[in-house]
PDB file of C-alpha atoms in Angstrom:
ATOM      1  CA  UNK A   1      -9.602  -1.783  20.181  1.00  0.00           C
ATOM      2  CA  UNK A   2      -6.238  -0.483  20.895  1.00  0.00           C
ATOM      3  CA  UNK A   3      -3.537  -3.469  22.153  1.00  0.00           C
ATOM      4  CA  UNK A   4      -1.149  -2.126  23.889  1.00  0.00           C
ATOM      5  CA  UNK A   5       1.295  -5.011  23.990  1.00  0.00           C
ATOM      6  CA  UNK A   6       4.928  -3.762  22.277  1.00  0.00           C
ATOM      7  CA  UNK A   7       5.911  -7.564  21.914  1.00  0.00           C
ATOM      8  CA  UNK A   8       2.866  -8.932  20.245  1.00  0.00           C
ATOM      9  CA  UNK A   9       3.052  -5.809  17.747  1.00  0.00           C
ATOM     10  CA  UNK A  10       6.285  -6.271  17.240  1.00  0.00           C
ATOM     11  CA  UNK A  11       6.008  -9.993  16.270  1.00  0.00           C
ATOM     12  CA  UNK A  12       3.129  -8.964  14.192  1.00  0.00           C
ATOM     13  CA  UNK A  13       5.233  -6.659  12.453  1.00  0.00           C
ATOM     14  CA  UNK A  14       8.270  -8.635  11.913  1.00  0.00           C
ATOM     15  CA  UNK A  15       5.777 -11.147  10.294  1.00  0.00           C
ATOM     16  CA  UNK A  16       4.357  -8.422   8.379  1.00  0.00           C
ATOM     17  CA  UNK A  17       7.830  -7.212   6.807  1.00  0.00           C
ATOM     18  CA  UNK A  18       8.904 -10.730   6.391  1.00  0.00           C
ATOM     19  CA  UNK A  19       5.899 -11.615   3.975  1.00  0.00           C
ATOM     20  CA  UNK A  20       6.271  -8.378   1.979  1.00  0.00           C
ATOM     21  CA  UNK A  21       9.577  -8.743   1.060  1.00  0.00           C
ATOM     22  CA  UNK A  22       9.138 -12.115  -0.002  1.00  0.00           C
ATOM     23  CA  UNK A  23       6.147 -10.477  -2.474  1.00  0.00           C
ATOM     24  CA  UNK A  24       9.501  -7.629  -3.188  1.00  0.00           C
ATOM     25  CA  UNK A  25      11.533 -10.514  -4.025  1.00  0.00           C
ATOM     26  CA  UNK A  26       9.441 -12.220  -6.406  1.00  0.00           C
ATOM     27  CA  UNK A  27       7.965  -9.013  -8.005  1.00  0.00           C
ATOM     28  CA  UNK A  28      11.505  -7.844  -8.646  1.00  0.00           C
ATOM     29  CA  UNK A  29      12.577 -11.166  -9.969  1.00  0.00           C
ATOM     30  CA  UNK A  30      15.262 -11.758  -7.646  1.00  0.00           C
ATOM     31  CA  UNK A  31      13.823 -15.311  -7.153  1.00  0.00           C
ATOM     32  CA  UNK A  32      14.935 -15.961 -10.873  1.00  0.00           C
ATOM     33  CA  UNK A  33      18.401 -14.499 -10.442  1.00  0.00           C
ATOM     34  CA  UNK A  34      17.818 -11.231 -12.134  1.00  0.00           C
ATOM     35  CA  UNK A  35      16.226  -7.597 -11.168  1.00  0.00           C
ATOM     36  CA  UNK A  36      13.297  -6.596 -13.289  1.00  0.00           C
ATOM     37  CA  UNK A  37      14.055  -2.505 -13.277  1.00  0.00           C
ATOM     38  CA  UNK A  38      10.501  -2.459 -15.237  1.00  0.00           C
ATOM     39  CA  UNK A  39       8.678  -3.892 -12.106  1.00  0.00           C
ATOM     40  CA  UNK A  40       9.435  -0.362 -10.754  1.00  0.00           C
ATOM     41  CA  UNK A  41       7.017   0.952 -13.015  1.00  0.00           C
ATOM     42  CA  UNK A  42       4.124  -0.740 -11.724  1.00  0.00           C
ATOM     43  CA  UNK A  43       2.096   1.146  -8.600  1.00  0.00           C
ATOM     44  CA  UNK A  44       1.962  -2.238  -6.765  1.00  0.00           C
ATOM     45  CA  UNK A  45       5.363  -2.526  -6.319  1.00  0.00           C
ATOM     46  CA  UNK A  46       6.280   0.652  -5.269  1.00  0.00           C
ATOM     47  CA  UNK A  47       3.443   0.649  -2.690  1.00  0.00           C
ATOM     48  CA  UNK A  48       4.874  -2.318  -1.521  1.00  0.00           C
ATOM     49  CA  UNK A  49       8.337  -1.237  -1.778  1.00  0.00           C
ATOM     50  CA  UNK A  50       7.416   1.901   0.650  1.00  0.00           C
ATOM     51  CA  UNK A  51       5.856  -0.296   2.922  1.00  0.00           C
ATOM     52  CA  UNK A  52       9.065  -2.631   3.489  1.00  0.00           C
ATOM     53  CA  UNK A  53      10.970   0.092   4.207  1.00  0.00           C
ATOM     54  CA  UNK A  54       8.982   1.894   6.476  1.00  0.00           C
ATOM     55  CA  UNK A  55       9.020  -0.812   8.621  1.00  0.00           C
ATOM     56  CA  UNK A  56      12.428  -1.000   8.693  1.00  0.00           C
ATOM     57  CA  UNK A  57      12.757   1.747  11.330  1.00  0.00           C
ATOM     58  CA  UNK A  58       8.837   0.836  12.480  1.00  0.00           C
ATOM     59  CA  UNK A  59      10.473  -2.139  13.709  1.00  0.00           C
ATOM     60  CA  UNK A  60      13.883  -0.680  15.099  1.00  0.00           C
ATOM     61  CA  UNK A  61      11.430   1.802  16.972  1.00  0.00           C
ATOM     62  CA  UNK A  62       9.197  -0.884  18.446  1.00  0.00           C
ATOM     63  CA  UNK A  63      12.246  -3.306  19.680  1.00  0.00           C
ATOM     64  CA  UNK A  64      13.740  -0.207  21.600  1.00  0.00           C
ATOM     65  CA  UNK A  65      10.618   0.433  23.391  1.00  0.00           C
ATOM     66  CA  UNK A  66       9.936  -3.438  24.849  1.00  0.00           C
ATOM     67  CA  UNK A  67      11.494  -2.718  28.232  1.00  0.00           C
ATOM     68  CA  UNK A  68       9.894   1.217  28.915  1.00  0.00           C
ATOM     69  CA  UNK A  69       7.541   1.078  31.168  1.00  0.00           C
ATOM     70  CA  UNK A  70       4.095   2.552  31.139  1.00  0.00           C
ATOM     71  CA  UNK A  71       1.945   3.375  28.146  1.00  0.00           C
ATOM     72  CA  UNK A  72       4.553   5.039  25.668  1.00  0.00           C
ATOM     73  CA  UNK A  73       2.697   4.360  22.356  1.00  0.00           C
ATOM     74  CA  UNK A  74       4.658   2.378  20.377  1.00  0.00           C
ATOM     75  CA  UNK A  75       3.778   4.671  16.771  1.00  0.00           C
ATOM     76  CA  UNK A  76       6.654   5.429  14.722  1.00  0.00           C
ATOM     77  CA  UNK A  77       6.073   8.861  12.270  1.00  0.00           C
ATOM     78  CA  UNK A  78       2.270   8.399  12.831  1.00  0.00           C
ATOM     79  CA  UNK A  79       0.960  10.652  10.048  1.00  0.00           C
ATOM     80  CA  UNK A  80       3.532   9.143   7.236  1.00  0.00           C
ATOM     81  CA  UNK A  81       2.393   5.730   8.718  1.00  0.00           C
ATOM     82  CA  UNK A  82      -1.578   6.984   7.761  1.00  0.00           C
ATOM     83  CA  UNK A  83       0.019   7.757   4.177  1.00  0.00           C
ATOM     84  CA  UNK A  84       1.421   4.561   3.410  1.00  0.00           C
ATOM     85  CA  UNK A  85      -1.810   2.841   4.813  1.00  0.00           C
ATOM     86  CA  UNK A  86      -4.152   4.815   2.661  1.00  0.00           C
ATOM     87  CA  UNK A  87      -1.100   4.114  -0.269  1.00  0.00           C
ATOM     88  CA  UNK A  88      -1.346   0.298   0.121  1.00  0.00           C
ATOM     89  CA  UNK A  89      -4.919   0.430   0.523  1.00  0.00           C
ATOM     90  CA  UNK A  90      -5.205   1.936  -2.649  1.00  0.00           C
ATOM     91  CA  UNK A  91      -3.516  -1.009  -4.016  1.00  0.00           C
ATOM     92  CA  UNK A  92      -5.902  -3.740  -2.916  1.00  0.00           C
ATOM     93  CA  UNK A  93      -8.792  -1.740  -3.934  1.00  0.00           C
ATOM     94  CA  UNK A  94      -7.903  -1.025  -7.657  1.00  0.00           C
ATOM     95  CA  UNK A  95      -6.679  -4.088  -8.187  1.00  0.00           C
ATOM     96  CA  UNK A  96      -9.361  -5.837  -6.508  1.00  0.00           C
ATOM     97  CA  UNK A  97     -12.371  -3.431  -8.556  1.00  0.00           C
ATOM     98  CA  UNK A  98     -10.778  -2.977 -11.507  1.00  0.00           C
ATOM     99  CA  UNK A  99      -7.553  -5.328 -12.606  1.00  0.00           C
ATOM    100  CA  UNK A 100      -8.644  -8.540 -11.076  1.00  0.00           C
ATOM    101  CA  UNK A 101     -10.313 -11.171 -13.341  1.00  0.00           C
ATOM    102  CA  UNK A 102     -12.122 -12.490 -10.719  1.00  0.00           C
ATOM    103  CA  UNK A 103     -13.368 -11.334  -6.882  1.00  0.00           C
ATOM    104  CA  UNK A 104     -10.419 -13.438  -5.279  1.00  0.00           C
ATOM    105  CA  UNK A 105      -7.062 -14.929  -6.648  1.00  0.00           C
ATOM    106  CA  UNK A 106      -7.393 -18.559  -6.633  1.00  0.00           C
ATOM    107  CA  UNK A 107      -4.775 -21.178  -7.669  1.00  0.00           C
ATOM    108  CA  UNK A 108      -5.439 -22.468 -11.427  1.00  0.00           C
ATOM    109  CA  UNK A 109      -2.071 -24.096 -11.923  1.00  0.00           C
ATOM    110  CA  UNK A 110       1.247 -22.152 -14.158  1.00  0.00           C
ATOM    111  CA  UNK A 111       3.553 -20.295 -12.612  1.00  0.00           C
ATOM    112  CA  UNK A 112       3.030 -20.640  -8.389  1.00  0.00           C
ATOM    113  CA  UNK A 113       5.461 -18.072  -7.824  1.00  0.00           C
ATOM    114  CA  UNK A 114       3.690 -15.478  -9.808  1.00  0.00           C
ATOM    115  CA  UNK A 115       0.711 -16.276  -7.711  1.00  0.00           C
ATOM    116  CA  UNK A 116       2.009 -16.079  -4.474  1.00  0.00           C
ATOM    117  CA  UNK A 117       3.393 -12.837  -5.748  1.00  0.00           C
ATOM    118  CA  UNK A 118      -0.235 -11.812  -6.686  1.00  0.00           C
ATOM    119  CA  UNK A 119      -1.907 -12.926  -3.405  1.00  0.00           C
ATOM    120  CA  UNK A 120       1.300 -11.154  -1.452  1.00  0.00           C
ATOM    121  CA  UNK A 121       1.121  -7.750  -2.755  1.00  0.00           C
ATOM    122  CA  UNK A 122      -2.726  -7.141  -3.400  1.00  0.00           C
ATOM    123  CA  UNK A 123      -3.935  -8.840  -0.590  1.00  0.00           C
ATOM    124  CA  UNK A 124      -2.002 -10.293   2.245  1.00  0.00           C
ATOM    125  CA  UNK A 125       0.177  -6.810   2.681  1.00  0.00           C
ATOM    126  CA  UNK A 126      -2.805  -4.427   2.349  1.00  0.00           C
ATOM    127  CA  UNK A 127      -4.627  -6.353   4.997  1.00  0.00           C
ATOM    128  CA  UNK A 128      -2.033  -6.880   7.437  1.00  0.00           C
ATOM    129  CA  UNK A 129      -0.884  -2.864   7.139  1.00  0.00           C
ATOM    130  CA  UNK A 130      -4.432  -2.011   8.047  1.00  0.00           C
ATOM    131  CA  UNK A 131      -5.170  -4.557  11.084  1.00  0.00           C
ATOM    132  CA  UNK A 132      -1.362  -3.077  12.518  1.00  0.00           C
ATOM    133  CA  UNK A 133      -2.974   0.262  11.963  1.00  0.00           C
ATOM    134  CA  UNK A 134      -6.222  -0.625  14.036  1.00  0.00           C
ATOM    135  CA  UNK A 135      -4.942  -2.441  16.384  1.00  0.00           C
ATOM    136  CA  UNK A 136      -1.646  -1.359  17.366  1.00  0.00           C
ATOM    137  CA  UNK A 137      -1.364   2.541  16.916  1.00  0.00           C
ATOM    138  CA  UNK A 138      -2.436   5.087  19.326  1.00  0.00           C
ATOM    139  CA  UNK A 139      -5.189   7.024  17.305  1.00  0.00           C
ATOM    140  CA  UNK A 140      -5.715  10.829  17.163  1.00  0.00           C
ATOM    141  CA  UNK A 141      -2.296  10.946  15.762  1.00  0.00           C
ATOM    142  CA  UNK A 142      -3.565  12.238  12.209  1.00  0.00           C
ATOM    143  CA  UNK A 143      -4.631  15.455  11.117  1.00  0.00           C
ATOM    144  CA  UNK A 144      -8.109  16.957   9.498  1.00  0.00           C
ATOM    145  CA  UNK A 145      -5.603  18.194   6.571  1.00  0.00           C
ATOM    146  CA  UNK A 146      -4.300  15.046   6.366  1.00  0.00           C
ATOM    147  CA  UNK A 147      -6.158  13.048   3.351  1.00  0.00           C
ATOM    148  CA  UNK A 148      -5.820  16.132   1.291  1.00  0.00           C
ATOM    149  CA  UNK A 149      -2.038  16.230   1.753  1.00  0.00           C
ATOM    150  CA  UNK A 150      -2.262  12.596   0.635  1.00  0.00           C
ATOM    151  CA  UNK A 151      -3.764  13.149  -2.908  1.00  0.00           C
ATOM    152  CA  UNK A 152      -0.303  13.982  -3.711  1.00  0.00           C
ATOM    153  CA  UNK A 153       0.990  10.673  -4.052  1.00  0.00           C
ATOM    154  CA  UNK A 154      -1.453   9.606  -6.785  1.00  0.00           C
ATOM    155  CA  UNK A 155      -0.846  12.549  -8.673  1.00  0.00           C
ATOM    156  CA  UNK A 156       3.187  12.189  -8.143  1.00  0.00           C
ATOM    157  CA  UNK A 157       2.542   8.431  -9.218  1.00  0.00           C
ATOM    158  CA  UNK A 158       0.254   9.466 -12.052  1.00  0.00           C
ATOM    159  CA  UNK A 159       3.514  12.450 -13.345  1.00  0.00           C
ATOM    160  CA  UNK A 160       6.004   9.644 -13.328  1.00  0.00           C
ATOM    161  CA  UNK A 161       3.698   6.713 -15.246  1.00  0.00           C
ATOM    162  CA  UNK A 162       3.061   9.006 -18.047  1.00  0.00           C
ATOM    163  CA  UNK A 163       6.738  10.475 -18.254  1.00  0.00           C
ATOM    164  CA  UNK A 164       7.813   7.177 -18.100  1.00  0.00           C
ATOM    165  CA  UNK A 165       5.822   6.178 -21.066  1.00  0.00           C
ATOM    166  CA  UNK A 166       6.801   9.003 -22.898  1.00  0.00           C
ATOM    167  CA  UNK A 167      10.518   8.520 -22.742  1.00  0.00           C
ATOM    168  CA  UNK A 168      10.387   4.423 -22.453  1.00  0.00           C
ATOM    169  CA  UNK A 169       9.297   1.367 -24.741  1.00  0.00           C
ATOM    170  CA  UNK A 170       6.517  -0.963 -24.446  1.00  0.00           C
ATOM    171  CA  UNK A 171       6.299  -2.767 -20.871  1.00  0.00           C
ATOM    172  CA  UNK A 172       7.746  -6.077 -20.759  1.00  0.00           C
ATOM    173  CA  UNK A 173       4.112  -8.586 -20.807  1.00  0.00           C
ATOM    174  CA  UNK A 174       2.271  -5.871 -22.484  1.00  0.00           C
ATOM    175  CA  UNK A 175       1.105  -3.959 -25.648  1.00  0.00           C
ATOM    176  CA  UNK A 176       1.403  -0.390 -24.298  1.00  0.00           C
ATOM    177  CA  UNK A 177       3.708   1.735 -22.421  1.00  0.00           C
ATOM    178  CA  UNK A 178       1.309   2.536 -19.888  1.00  0.00           C
ATOM    179  CA  UNK A 179       1.319   0.464 -16.840  1.00  0.00           C
ATOM    180  CA  UNK A 180      -2.353   0.465 -16.486  1.00  0.00           C
ATOM    181  CA  UNK A 181      -4.594   0.639 -19.035  1.00  0.00           C
ATOM    182  CA  UNK A 182      -6.425   3.349 -17.314  1.00  0.00           C
ATOM    183  CA  UNK A 183      -3.183   5.381 -17.740  1.00  0.00           C
ATOM    184  CA  UNK A 184      -3.024   4.366 -21.185  1.00  0.00           C
ATOM    185  CA  UNK A 185      -3.423   7.853 -23.207  1.00  0.00           C
ATOM    186  CA  UNK A 186      -2.695   5.947 -26.867  1.00  0.00           C
ATOM    187  CA  UNK A 187      -6.046   3.572 -25.661  1.00  0.00           C
ATOM    188  CA  UNK A 188      -8.234   5.812 -24.052  1.00  0.00           C
ATOM    189  CA  UNK A 189      -7.145   9.255 -25.329  1.00  0.00           C
ATOM    190  CA  UNK A 190      -6.717  12.249 -23.174  1.00  0.00           C
ATOM    191  CA  UNK A 191     -10.585  12.769 -22.359  1.00  0.00           C
ATOM    192  CA  UNK A 192     -10.495   9.034 -20.626  1.00  0.00           C
ATOM    193  CA  UNK A 193      -7.353   9.133 -18.675  1.00  0.00           C
ATOM    194  CA  UNK A 194      -8.542  12.398 -17.364  1.00  0.00           C
ATOM    195  CA  UNK A 195     -11.974  10.852 -16.500  1.00  0.00           C
ATOM    196  CA  UNK A 196     -10.460   8.091 -14.574  1.00  0.00           C
ATOM    197  CA  UNK A 197      -8.057   9.758 -12.812  1.00  0.00           C
ATOM    198  CA  UNK A 198     -10.677  12.383 -11.364  1.00  0.00           C
ATOM    199  CA  UNK A 199     -12.555   9.261 -10.102  1.00  0.00           C
ATOM    200  CA  UNK A 200      -9.197   7.438  -8.763  1.00  0.00           C
ATOM    201  CA  UNK A 201      -8.423  10.930  -6.602  1.00  0.00           C
ATOM    202  CA  UNK A 202     -12.148  11.276  -5.372  1.00  0.00           C
ATOM    203  CA  UNK A 203     -11.828   7.464  -4.144  1.00  0.00           C
ATOM    204  CA  UNK A 204      -8.377   8.306  -3.171  1.00  0.00           C
ATOM    205  CA  UNK A 205      -9.760  11.419  -1.361  1.00  0.00           C
ATOM    206  CA  UNK A 206     -12.974   9.445   0.380  1.00  0.00           C
ATOM    207  CA  UNK A 207     -10.536   6.544   1.584  1.00  0.00           C
ATOM    208  CA  UNK A 208      -8.409   9.382   3.410  1.00  0.00           C
ATOM    209  CA  UNK A 209     -11.581  11.058   4.881  1.00  0.00           C
ATOM    210  CA  UNK A 210     -12.383   8.022   6.558  1.00  0.00           C
ATOM    211  CA  UNK A 211      -9.135   7.388   7.744  1.00  0.00           C
ATOM    212  CA  UNK A 212      -8.987  10.313   9.593  1.00  0.00           C
ATOM    213  CA  UNK A 213     -12.393  10.162  10.490  1.00  0.00           C
ATOM    214  CA  UNK A 214     -11.631   6.406  12.289  1.00  0.00           C
ATOM    215  CA  UNK A 215      -8.104   7.646  13.821  1.00  0.00           C
ATOM    216  CA  UNK A 216      -9.985  11.370  15.223  1.00  0.00           C
ATOM    217  CA  UNK A 217     -13.370  10.118  16.121  1.00  0.00           C
ATOM    218  CA  UNK A 218     -14.560   6.596  16.091  1.00  0.00           C
ATOM    219  CA  UNK A 219     -11.715   4.569  17.516  1.00  0.00           C
ATOM    220  CA  UNK A 220     -10.747   7.804  19.929  1.00  0.00           C
ATOM    221  CA  UNK A 221     -12.390   6.404  23.148  1.00  0.00           C
ATOM    222  CA  UNK A 222     -10.466   3.265  22.513  1.00  0.00           C
ATOM    223  CA  UNK A 223      -7.116   4.674  22.650  1.00  0.00           C
TER     224      UNK A 223
END
């Protein structure tokens, strides 16, 4: 289903932007009157920040087209949008499959702000971005090679996290220099990290391939 109502799309995207902003506000420690620089080491924070920044021009572009007649699409930089969709989808997938202690986060007391931040950054924002792409973006905008180009995202992040670990100290709240256990060379060794990363790239490639397939073939008649 492709919804061409630009006003509805604008309202939805403004809500997404606002919710994403709340998640980042808490994640970055701003609700406690400080800025947590180390939070920028985590893929979740970076993927949510990329979404937040991308939706600024997206909303401006959407708003500028409200009064334009016809069926001109409301997509802004669709190939970049595709990269962002897969980037935030991986945030949800990796957290839900490998990092979550329970299938879905349920508030059981403790730090309520952390619970809200966890829920927003790992579930609400990824799901809302996927829905936005499915419902409001015209399809057949991606290229068949895009899912290969998107592999640069996890490769760049892994390189960043590993280099920072070599130059930095143990991360606050952890006993490791690495943001995730599957990147921890100290605990898993080189072979363990490389095996996991190979699987990770395969998952990334598969989801990207599925995204391109949905865009070019499955939803093409409904666009």
